[in-house]
Amino acid sequence: MRKFLFSLILTALIAVSTTTSFKKTYSASASAQSEIAMELSTGTVLKEGNADARLPMASTTKILTAIIIIEDCNLDEVITVPDEAVGVEGSSIYLKNEEQISVKDLVYGLMLRSGNDSATALALHHSGNIENFAQAMNERAKKAGAENSNFKNPSGLPDDEHYTTARDLCKIACYAMKNSLFKEVVSTTNYKGKYRNFVNKNKMLYKYDGANGVKTGYTLKAGRCLVSSAERNGMDVVCVVLNCYDMYEHSCKVFDYCFANYKLLNLEDNKIFMCERVPCKLEISKVNVVKCKGNINFRVKPLEVKTAIKKGDYIGDLEIYSENNLLFSEKLYSIIDV
């Protein structure tokens, strides 16, 4: 019986849904108007404060612009820079009218140098005009799970109708960072392209061990904004701070907190559980669990079954807790006839 219980404890540490977040929440620091940190693969919220406030996000907007281009366009295609993309207000890679440049170089210029002219050129290439591209942005944002955002332009230039929340922006960043090419772009410190060379001005890549993205932003209205990502011990964390004057220093503290207090467990095999001596399985085959670095409690809750059990019958539930926070709850199904 002791061996059986030990085996059951080990196998119980396996699953969490992609929408799970810990009940415990945190107040935003004095330096950040809004903040949140999520584990990348599960979307588990590790830390948050005022995360649903609608705020301007400046050039962190370009995360969404970049992933749309990467998903929809041929990056090797060479395009001619239109006049509308020349001399765009704000940060720039100094495009010239009718200049020939690859879509790939424009994406790197967008994310490493925050070129507003690059954003405009890419939007026009993708959709023909800014209005149509903004519509594509809003559609893609919803696909990524954003619920309280509205995008009006590809660069993040000030507009009263252009806003997001830290939670939405983090979901968008997590969605983008799951794309290997996007992750390669934003983790690059020095880029040498066919038409342009760029040095990444995201200081997080140089300041924090394990940092691998993603984008800075600043306008007078939005303040200093930073979306950053870091990986340690197999766990990727994405952090968003909006209107945060010490955005790099504060983001480092958020990462330190997350890596010190949480751990990612993963399992790719189907595991067998015992529910009232009946072997059963979850429907999920590949799962990740984010847990507090502390005790894990599990509970197998059998249903009151009054008839013969057939293979595939729902016979109980598996619940996993960490420090009284429910991490996971899912149905168990018999794998045999009883």
C-alpha positions as a Markdown table, in Angstrom:
| # | Residue | x | y | z |
|---|---|---|---|---|
| 1 | Met | 0.0 | 0.0 | 0.0 |
| 2 | Arg | 2.9 | 2.4 | 0.8 |
| 3 | Lys | 4.5 | 1.7 | -2.6 |
| 4 | Phe | 1.1 | 2.2 | -4.3 |
| 5 | Leu | 0.6 | 5.6 | -2.6 |
| 6 | Phe | 4.1 | 6.7 | -3.4 |
| 7 | Ser | 3.6 | 5.8 | -7.1 |
| 8 | Leu | 0.3 | 7.6 | -7.1 |
| 9 | Ile | 1.8 | 10.8 | -5.7 |
| 10 | Leu | 4.5 | 10.7 | -8.4 |
| 11 | Thr | 2.1 | 10.2 | -11.2 |
| 12 | Ala | -0.3 | 12.9 | -9.9 |
| 13 | Leu | 2.2 | 15.7 | -10.7 |
| 14 | Ile | 1.4 | 16.0 | -14.3 |
| 15 | Ala | -1.2 | 18.4 | -15.7 |
| 16 | Val | -2.5 | 21.9 | -15.9 |
| 17 | Ser | -4.8 | 23.6 | -18.4 |
| 18 | Thr | -3.5 | 26.4 | -20.5 |
| 19 | Thr | -5.9 | 28.9 | -18.9 |
| 20 | Thr | -5.0 | 28.1 | -15.3 |
| 21 | Ser | -3.7 | 30.9 | -13.1 |
| 22 | Phe | -2.9 | 30.8 | -9.4 |
| 23 | Lys | -5.4 | 32.4 | -7.1 |
| 24 | Lys | -2.8 | 34.5 | -5.3 |
| 25 | Thr | -2.3 | 37.9 | -6.9 |
| 26 | Tyr | 0.1 | 40.8 | -6.3 |
| 27 | Ser | -0.1 | 44.5 | -6.3 |
| 28 | Ala | 1.8 | 46.4 | -9.0 |
| 29 | Ser | 5.0 | 47.9 | -7.7 |
| 30 | Ala | 5.2 | 51.7 | -7.3 |
| 31 | Ser | 7.3 | 51.8 | -10.5 |
| 32 | Ala | 5.0 | 49.9 | -12.8 |
| 33 | Gln | 1.4 | 51.1 | -13.5 |
| 34 | Ser | 0.6 | 47.6 | -14.7 |
| 35 | Glu | 2.5 | 44.3 | -14.8 |
| 36 | Ile | 2.1 | 40.5 | -15.3 |
| 37 | Ala | 4.3 | 37.5 | -15.7 |
| 38 | Met | 3.2 | 34.2 | -17.3 |
| 39 | Glu | 4.8 | 30.8 | -17.9 |
| 40 | Leu | 5.0 | 30.5 | -21.7 |
| 41 | Ser | 3.8 | 27.0 | -22.4 |
| 42 | Thr | 0.8 | 26.9 | -20.0 |
| 43 | Gly | -0.2 | 30.6 | -19.7 |
| 44 | Thr | -0.1 | 30.2 | -15.9 |
| 45 | Val | 0.0 | 33.6 | -14.2 |
| 46 | Leu | 2.9 | 33.7 | -11.8 |
| 47 | Lys | 2.7 | 37.4 | -10.8 |
| 48 | Glu | 0.4 | 40.2 | -11.6 |
| 49 | Gly | -0.7 | 43.7 | -10.5 |
| 50 | Asn | -3.4 | 45.9 | -12.1 |
| 51 | Ala | -3.0 | 43.6 | -15.2 |
| 52 | Asp | -6.4 | 44.4 | -16.7 |
| 53 | Ala | -6.0 | 48.2 | -16.9 |
| 54 | Arg | -6.4 | 49.5 | -20.5 |
| 55 | Leu | -3.2 | 51.4 | -21.3 |
| 56 | Pro | -1.2 | 52.6 | -24.3 |
| 57 | Met | 1.7 | 50.3 | -25.1 |
| 58 | Ala | 3.9 | 52.2 | -27.5 |
| 59 | Ser | 6.3 | 50.1 | -29.7 |
| 60 | Thr | 5.5 | 46.8 | -27.9 |
| 61 | Thr | 2.7 | 46.9 | -30.4 |
| 62 | Lys | 5.3 | 45.7 | -32.9 |
| 63 | Ile | 5.2 | 42.2 | -31.4 |
| 64 | Leu | 1.8 | 41.7 | -33.0 |
| 65 | Thr | 2.9 | 43.3 | -36.3 |
| 66 | Ala | 6.0 | 41.0 | -36.5 |
| 67 | Ile | 4.1 | 37.8 | -35.8 |
| 68 | Ile | 1.5 | 38.6 | -38.4 |
| 69 | Ile | 4.2 | 39.2 | -41.1 |
| 70 | Ile | 6.2 | 36.1 | -40.0 |
| 71 | Glu | 3.0 | 33.9 | -40.2 |
| 72 | Asp | 1.6 | 35.4 | -43.4 |
| 73 | Cys | 4.4 | 36.6 | -45.6 |
| 74 | Asn | 7.4 | 35.3 | -47.5 |
| 75 | Leu | 10.4 | 36.8 | -45.6 |
| 76 | Asp | 12.7 | 36.3 | -48.6 |
| 77 | Glu | 10.6 | 38.5 | -50.8 |
| 78 | Val | 12.3 | 41.7 | -51.9 |
| 79 | Ile | 9.9 | 44.7 | -51.9 |
| 80 | Thr | 10.1 | 48.3 | -53.0 |
| 81 | Val | 9.7 | 50.8 | -50.2 |
| 82 | Pro | 6.6 | 53.0 | -50.8 |
| 83 | Asp | 6.6 | 56.7 | -50.3 |
| 84 | Glu | 4.2 | 56.4 | -47.3 |
| 85 | Ala | 6.8 | 54.5 | -45.4 |
| 86 | Val | 9.5 | 57.2 | -45.7 |
| 87 | Gly | 10.0 | 59.8 | -42.9 |
| 88 | Val | 7.4 | 58.2 | -40.5 |
| 89 | Glu | 7.3 | 59.9 | -37.1 |
| 90 | Gly | 9.4 | 58.4 | -34.3 |
| 91 | Ser | 12.1 | 55.7 | -34.3 |
| 92 | Ser | 13.3 | 54.8 | -37.8 |
| 93 | Ile | 15.6 | 52.6 | -39.8 |
| 94 | Tyr | 15.7 | 55.5 | -42.4 |
| 95 | Leu | 14.1 | 53.8 | -45.4 |
| 96 | Lys | 14.3 | 55.7 | -48.7 |
| 97 | Asn | 11.6 | 55.9 | -51.3 |
| 98 | Glu | 11.7 | 53.0 | -53.8 |
| 99 | Glu | 14.6 | 51.4 | -51.9 |
| 100 | Gln | 14.8 | 47.6 | -52.4 |
| 101 | Ile | 14.8 | 45.6 | -49.2 |
| 102 | Ser | 13.7 | 42.1 | -48.1 |
| 103 | Val | 10.8 | 41.5 | -45.9 |
| 104 | Lys | 13.2 | 39.7 | -43.5 |
| 105 | Asp | 15.4 | 42.7 | -43.1 |
| 106 | Leu | 12.3 | 44.9 | -42.5 |
| 107 | Val | 11.2 | 42.5 | -39.7 |
| 108 | Tyr | 14.6 | 42.7 | -38.0 |
| 109 | Gly | 14.6 | 46.4 | -38.4 |
| 110 | Leu | 11.1 | 46.4 | -36.8 |
| 111 | Met | 12.1 | 44.4 | -33.8 |
| 112 | Leu | 15.7 | 45.2 | -33.2 |
| 113 | Arg | 15.6 | 49.0 | -34.0 |
| 114 | Ser | 11.9 | 49.6 | -33.5 |
| 115 | Gly | 11.6 | 51.2 | -36.9 |
| 116 | Asn | 8.2 | 52.9 | -37.4 |
| 117 | Asp | 9.0 | 53.2 | -41.1 |
| 118 | Ser | 9.6 | 49.5 | -41.2 |
| 119 | Ala | 6.3 | 48.9 | -39.5 |
| 120 | Thr | 4.5 | 51.0 | -42.1 |
| 121 | Ala | 6.2 | 49.3 | -45.0 |
| 122 | Leu | 5.4 | 45.9 | -43.7 |
| 123 | Ala | 1.7 | 46.8 | -43.0 |
| 124 | Leu | 1.3 | 48.2 | -46.5 |
| 125 | His | 3.0 | 45.1 | -48.0 |
| 126 | His | 0.7 | 42.8 | -46.1 |
| 127 | Ser | -2.7 | 44.6 | -46.4 |
| 128 | Gly | -2.4 | 47.4 | -48.8 |
| 129 | Asn | -3.3 | 50.1 | -46.3 |
| 130 | Ile | -3.0 | 50.7 | -42.5 |
| 131 | Glu | -6.8 | 50.3 | -41.9 |
| 132 | Asn | -6.9 | 46.8 | -43.3 |
| 133 | Phe | -3.7 | 45.9 | -41.4 |
| 134 | Ala | -5.2 | 47.2 | -38.1 |
| 135 | Gln | -8.2 | 44.9 | -38.8 |
| 136 | Ala | -5.8 | 42.0 | -39.2 |
| 137 | Met | -4.1 | 42.9 | -36.0 |
| 138 | Asn | -7.3 | 42.9 | -34.0 |
| 139 | Glu | -8.3 | 39.5 | -35.5 |
| 140 | Arg | -4.9 | 38.0 | -34.7 |
| 141 | Ala | -4.9 | 39.5 | -31.2 |
| 142 | Lys | -8.2 | 37.7 | -30.5 |
| 143 | Lys | -6.7 | 34.5 | -31.8 |
| 144 | Ala | -3.9 | 34.9 | -29.3 |
| 145 | Gly | -6.4 | 35.3 | -26.5 |
| 146 | Ala | -6.5 | 39.1 | -26.1 |
| 147 | Glu | -9.9 | 40.3 | -25.0 |
| 148 | Asn | -9.5 | 44.0 | -24.0 |
| 149 | Ser | -7.3 | 45.4 | -26.7 |
| 150 | Asn | -7.7 | 47.6 | -29.8 |
| 151 | Phe | -5.1 | 48.2 | -32.4 |
| 152 | Lys | -5.1 | 51.1 | -34.8 |
| 153 | Asn | -1.6 | 51.1 | -36.3 |
| 154 | Pro | 1.3 | 48.8 | -36.7 |
| 155 | Ser | 3.9 | 50.8 | -34.8 |
| 156 | Gly | 2.3 | 52.0 | -31.5 |
| 157 | Leu | 2.2 | 55.7 | -32.3 |
| 158 | Pro | -0.2 | 57.5 | -29.9 |
| 159 | Asp | -3.9 | 57.1 | -30.7 |
| 160 | Asp | -6.7 | 57.2 | -28.1 |
| 161 | Glu | -8.2 | 54.1 | -29.7 |
| 162 | His | -5.0 | 52.2 | -29.6 |
| 163 | Tyr | -4.6 | 50.3 | -26.3 |
| 164 | Thr | -4.1 | 47.0 | -24.6 |
| 165 | Thr | -3.7 | 45.5 | -21.1 |
| 166 | Ala | -0.7 | 43.9 | -19.6 |
| 167 | Arg | -2.6 | 40.6 | -19.6 |
| 168 | Asp | -3.5 | 40.8 | -23.3 |
| 169 | Leu | -0.1 | 41.9 | -24.3 |
| 170 | Cys | 1.5 | 39.0 | -22.4 |
| 171 | Lys | -0.9 | 36.5 | -24.2 |
| 172 | Ile | 0.1 | 38.0 | -27.5 |
| 173 | Ala | 3.8 | 37.8 | -26.6 |
| 174 | Cys | 3.4 | 34.1 | -25.5 |
| 175 | Tyr | 1.6 | 33.3 | -28.7 |
| 176 | Ala | 4.4 | 35.0 | -30.7 |
| 177 | Met | 7.3 | 33.4 | -28.7 |
| 178 | Lys | 5.9 | 29.9 | -29.6 |
| 179 | Asn | 6.9 | 30.7 | -33.2 |
| 180 | Ser | 10.5 | 29.6 | -33.6 |
| 181 | Leu | 11.3 | 32.2 | -36.3 |
| 182 | Phe | 9.9 | 35.0 | -34.2 |
| 183 | Lys | 11.9 | 33.8 | -31.2 |
| 184 | Glu | 15.0 | 33.8 | -33.3 |
| 185 | Val | 14.4 | 37.4 | -34.4 |
| 186 | Val | 13.8 | 38.9 | -31.0 |
| 187 | Ser | 16.7 | 37.0 | -29.3 |
| 188 | Thr | 19.2 | 38.2 | -31.9 |
| 189 | Thr | 21.7 | 40.7 | -30.6 |
| 190 | Asn | 23.5 | 41.5 | -33.9 |
| 191 | Tyr | 21.9 | 41.0 | -37.3 |
| 192 | Lys | 23.7 | 41.0 | -40.6 |
| 193 | Gly | 21.2 | 41.0 | -43.4 |
| 194 | Lys | 21.5 | 41.2 | -47.2 |
| 195 | Tyr | 20.4 | 44.8 | -47.3 |
| 196 | Arg | 20.8 | 46.1 | -43.7 |
| 197 | Asn | 22.6 | 45.3 | -40.4 |
| 198 | Phe | 21.1 | 45.9 | -37.0 |
| 199 | Val | 22.1 | 45.9 | -33.3 |
| 200 | Asn | 19.3 | 45.0 | -30.9 |
| 201 | Lys | 18.6 | 47.9 | -28.5 |
| 202 | Asn | 16.7 | 45.7 | -26.0 |
| 203 | Lys | 19.1 | 45.9 | -23.1 |
| 204 | Met | 17.4 | 43.0 | -21.3 |
| 205 | Leu | 19.3 | 40.6 | -23.6 |
| 206 | Tyr | 22.5 | 41.8 | -22.1 |
| 207 | Lys | 21.3 | 42.4 | -18.5 |
| 208 | Tyr | 19.6 | 39.2 | -17.5 |
| 209 | Asp | 20.9 | 35.6 | -17.7 |
| 210 | Gly | 18.6 | 33.6 | -19.8 |
| 211 | Ala | 16.8 | 36.6 | -21.5 |
| 212 | Asn | 15.7 | 35.8 | -25.0 |
| 213 | Gly | 13.3 | 38.7 | -26.1 |
| 214 | Val | 11.2 | 40.5 | -26.8 |
| 215 | Lys | 10.4 | 44.3 | -27.3 |
| 216 | Thr | 10.8 | 47.7 | -25.7 |
| 217 | Gly | 8.5 | 50.7 | -26.1 |
| 218 | Tyr | 8.3 | 54.4 | -25.2 |
| 219 | Thr | 6.1 | 57.4 | -25.9 |
| 220 | Leu | 5.3 | 60.3 | -23.6 |
| 221 | Lys | 1.8 | 59.0 | -23.1 |
| 222 | Ala | 2.6 | 55.3 | -22.6 |
| 223 | Gly | 5.8 | 55.9 | -20.6 |
| 224 | Arg | 8.5 | 53.2 | -20.6 |
| 225 | Cys | 7.1 | 49.8 | -21.5 |
| 226 | Leu | 8.9 | 46.4 | -21.8 |
| 227 | Val | 7.9 | 43.0 | -22.8 |
| 228 | Ser | 10.6 | 40.6 | -21.9 |
| 229 | Ser | 11.2 | 36.8 | -21.9 |
| 230 | Ala | 13.7 | 34.6 | -20.1 |
| 231 | Glu | 14.3 | 30.8 | -19.8 |
| 232 | Arg | 15.9 | 28.9 | -16.9 |
| 233 | Asn | 15.8 | 25.2 | -16.1 |
| 234 | Gly | 13.4 | 24.5 | -18.9 |
| 235 | Met | 10.8 | 27.1 | -17.8 |
| 236 | Asp | 10.1 | 30.1 | -20.1 |
| 237 | Val | 8.6 | 33.2 | -18.4 |
| 238 | Val | 7.2 | 36.2 | -20.3 |
| 239 | Cys | 6.9 | 39.5 | -18.3 |
| 240 | Val | 5.1 | 42.7 | -19.2 |
| 241 | Val | 5.5 | 46.0 | -17.4 |
| 242 | Leu | 3.7 | 49.1 | -18.7 |
| 243 | Asn | 4.5 | 52.7 | -17.7 |
| 244 | Cys | 7.5 | 51.6 | -15.6 |
| 245 | Tyr | 10.3 | 54.1 | -15.3 |
| 246 | Asp | 12.8 | 51.4 | -14.2 |
| 247 | Met | 11.5 | 48.8 | -16.6 |
| 248 | Tyr | 14.7 | 46.8 | -16.9 |
| 249 | Glu | 15.5 | 46.6 | -13.2 |
| 250 | His | 11.9 | 45.9 | -12.2 |
| 251 | Ser | 11.6 | 43.2 | -14.9 |
| 252 | Cys | 14.7 | 41.5 | -13.6 |
| 253 | Lys | 13.2 | 41.4 | -10.1 |
| 254 | Val | 10.0 | 39.9 | -11.5 |
| 255 | Phe | 12.0 | 37.2 | -13.2 |
| 256 | Asp | 14.0 | 36.5 | -10.1 |
| 257 | Tyr | 10.8 | 36.1 | -8.1 |
| 258 | Cys | 9.3 | 33.7 | -10.7 |
| 259 | Phe | 12.3 | 31.5 | -11.0 |
| 260 | Ala | 12.8 | 31.4 | -7.2 |
| 261 | Asn | 9.2 | 30.4 | -6.5 |
| 262 | Tyr | 7.9 | 28.3 | -9.4 |
| 263 | Lys | 9.0 | 25.2 | -11.2 |
| 264 | Leu | 7.8 | 23.6 | -14.5 |
| 265 | Leu | 7.1 | 19.9 | -14.5 |
| 266 | Asn | 6.4 | 18.2 | -17.8 |
| 267 | Leu | 5.3 | 14.7 | -18.9 |
| 268 | Glu | 4.8 | 13.4 | -22.4 |
| 269 | Asp | 3.6 | 9.9 | -21.6 |
| 270 | Asn | 0.1 | 8.8 | -20.7 |
| 271 | Lys | 0.0 | 7.9 | -17.0 |
| 272 | Ile | -2.2 | 5.4 | -15.4 |
| 273 | Phe | -4.1 | 6.4 | -12.2 |
| 274 | Met | -6.0 | 4.2 | -9.8 |
| 275 | Cys | -9.5 | 5.3 | -8.9 |
| 276 | Glu | -11.2 | 2.9 | -6.4 |
| 277 | Arg | -8.8 | 0.2 | -7.7 |
| 278 | Val | -9.9 | 0.9 | -11.3 |
| 279 | Pro | -7.0 | 1.8 | -13.7 |
| 280 | Cys | -7.8 | 5.0 | -15.6 |
| 281 | Lys | -6.3 | 7.8 | -17.6 |
| 282 | Leu | -6.8 | 11.5 | -18.4 |
| 283 | Glu | -7.6 | 12.4 | -22.0 |
| 284 | Ile | -4.5 | 14.7 | -22.1 |
| 285 | Ser | -1.3 | 13.0 | -23.4 |
| 286 | Lys | 1.3 | 15.8 | -23.3 |
| 287 | Val | 1.0 | 18.2 | -20.4 |
| 288 | Asn | 3.0 | 20.8 | -18.4 |
| 289 | Val | 2.5 | 21.8 | -14.8 |
| 290 | Val | 3.6 | 25.0 | -13.1 |
| 291 | Lys | 3.9 | 24.4 | -9.4 |
| 292 | Cys | 5.1 | 26.4 | -6.4 |
| 293 | Lys | 8.4 | 25.2 | -5.1 |
| 294 | Gly | 6.7 | 23.5 | -2.1 |
| 295 | Asn | 4.4 | 20.7 | -1.3 |
| 296 | Ile | 2.0 | 19.3 | -3.9 |
| 297 | Asn | -1.3 | 17.8 | -2.7 |
| 298 | Phe | -3.4 | 15.5 | -4.9 |
| 299 | Arg | -6.9 | 14.2 | -4.6 |
| 300 | Val | -8.6 | 11.4 | -6.6 |
| 301 | Lys | -12.3 | 11.8 | -6.3 |
| 302 | Pro | -14.3 | 8.7 | -7.4 |
| 303 | Leu | -17.9 | 9.0 | -8.6 |
| 304 | Glu | -20.6 | 6.9 | -7.0 |
| 305 | Val | -20.8 | 4.2 | -9.6 |
| 306 | Lys | -23.8 | 1.8 | -9.3 |
| 307 | Thr | -23.4 | -0.1 | -12.6 |
| 308 | Ala | -20.8 | -2.2 | -14.3 |
| 309 | Ile | -17.9 | 0.0 | -15.5 |
| 310 | Lys | -17.0 | -0.2 | -19.2 |
| 311 | Lys | -13.8 | 1.0 | -20.9 |
| 312 | Gly | -14.0 | 4.7 | -21.5 |
| 313 | Asp | -16.5 | 5.4 | -18.7 |
| 314 | Tyr | -16.0 | 8.6 | -16.7 |
| 315 | Ile | -15.4 | 7.3 | -13.1 |
| 316 | Gly | -13.8 | 10.2 | -11.2 |
| 317 | Asp | -11.7 | 13.3 | -11.1 |
| 318 | Leu | -8.1 | 14.1 | -10.5 |
| 319 | Glu | -7.3 | 17.4 | -8.6 |
| 320 | Ile | -3.8 | 18.7 | -7.9 |
| 321 | Tyr | -3.2 | 21.5 | -5.4 |
| 322 | Ser | -0.1 | 23.7 | -4.6 |
| 323 | Glu | -0.4 | 25.7 | -1.3 |
| 324 | Asn | -4.2 | 25.4 | -1.4 |
| 325 | Asn | -4.3 | 26.7 | -5.0 |
| 326 | Leu | -6.0 | 24.4 | -7.4 |
| 327 | Leu | -3.6 | 23.7 | -10.3 |
| 328 | Phe | -5.6 | 21.2 | -12.2 |
| 329 | Ser | -8.9 | 19.4 | -12.3 |
| 330 | Glu | -9.8 | 16.9 | -15.0 |
| 331 | Lys | -11.9 | 13.8 | -15.5 |
| 332 | Leu | -10.5 | 10.3 | -15.2 |
| 333 | Tyr | -11.7 | 7.5 | -17.6 |
| 334 | Ser | -11.5 | 3.8 | -17.1 |
| 335 | Ile | -9.1 | 1.9 | -19.4 |
| 336 | Ile | -10.7 | -1.5 | -18.8 |
| 337 | Asp | -14.1 | -3.1 | -18.4 |
| 338 | Val | -14.9 | -3.9 | -14.7 |
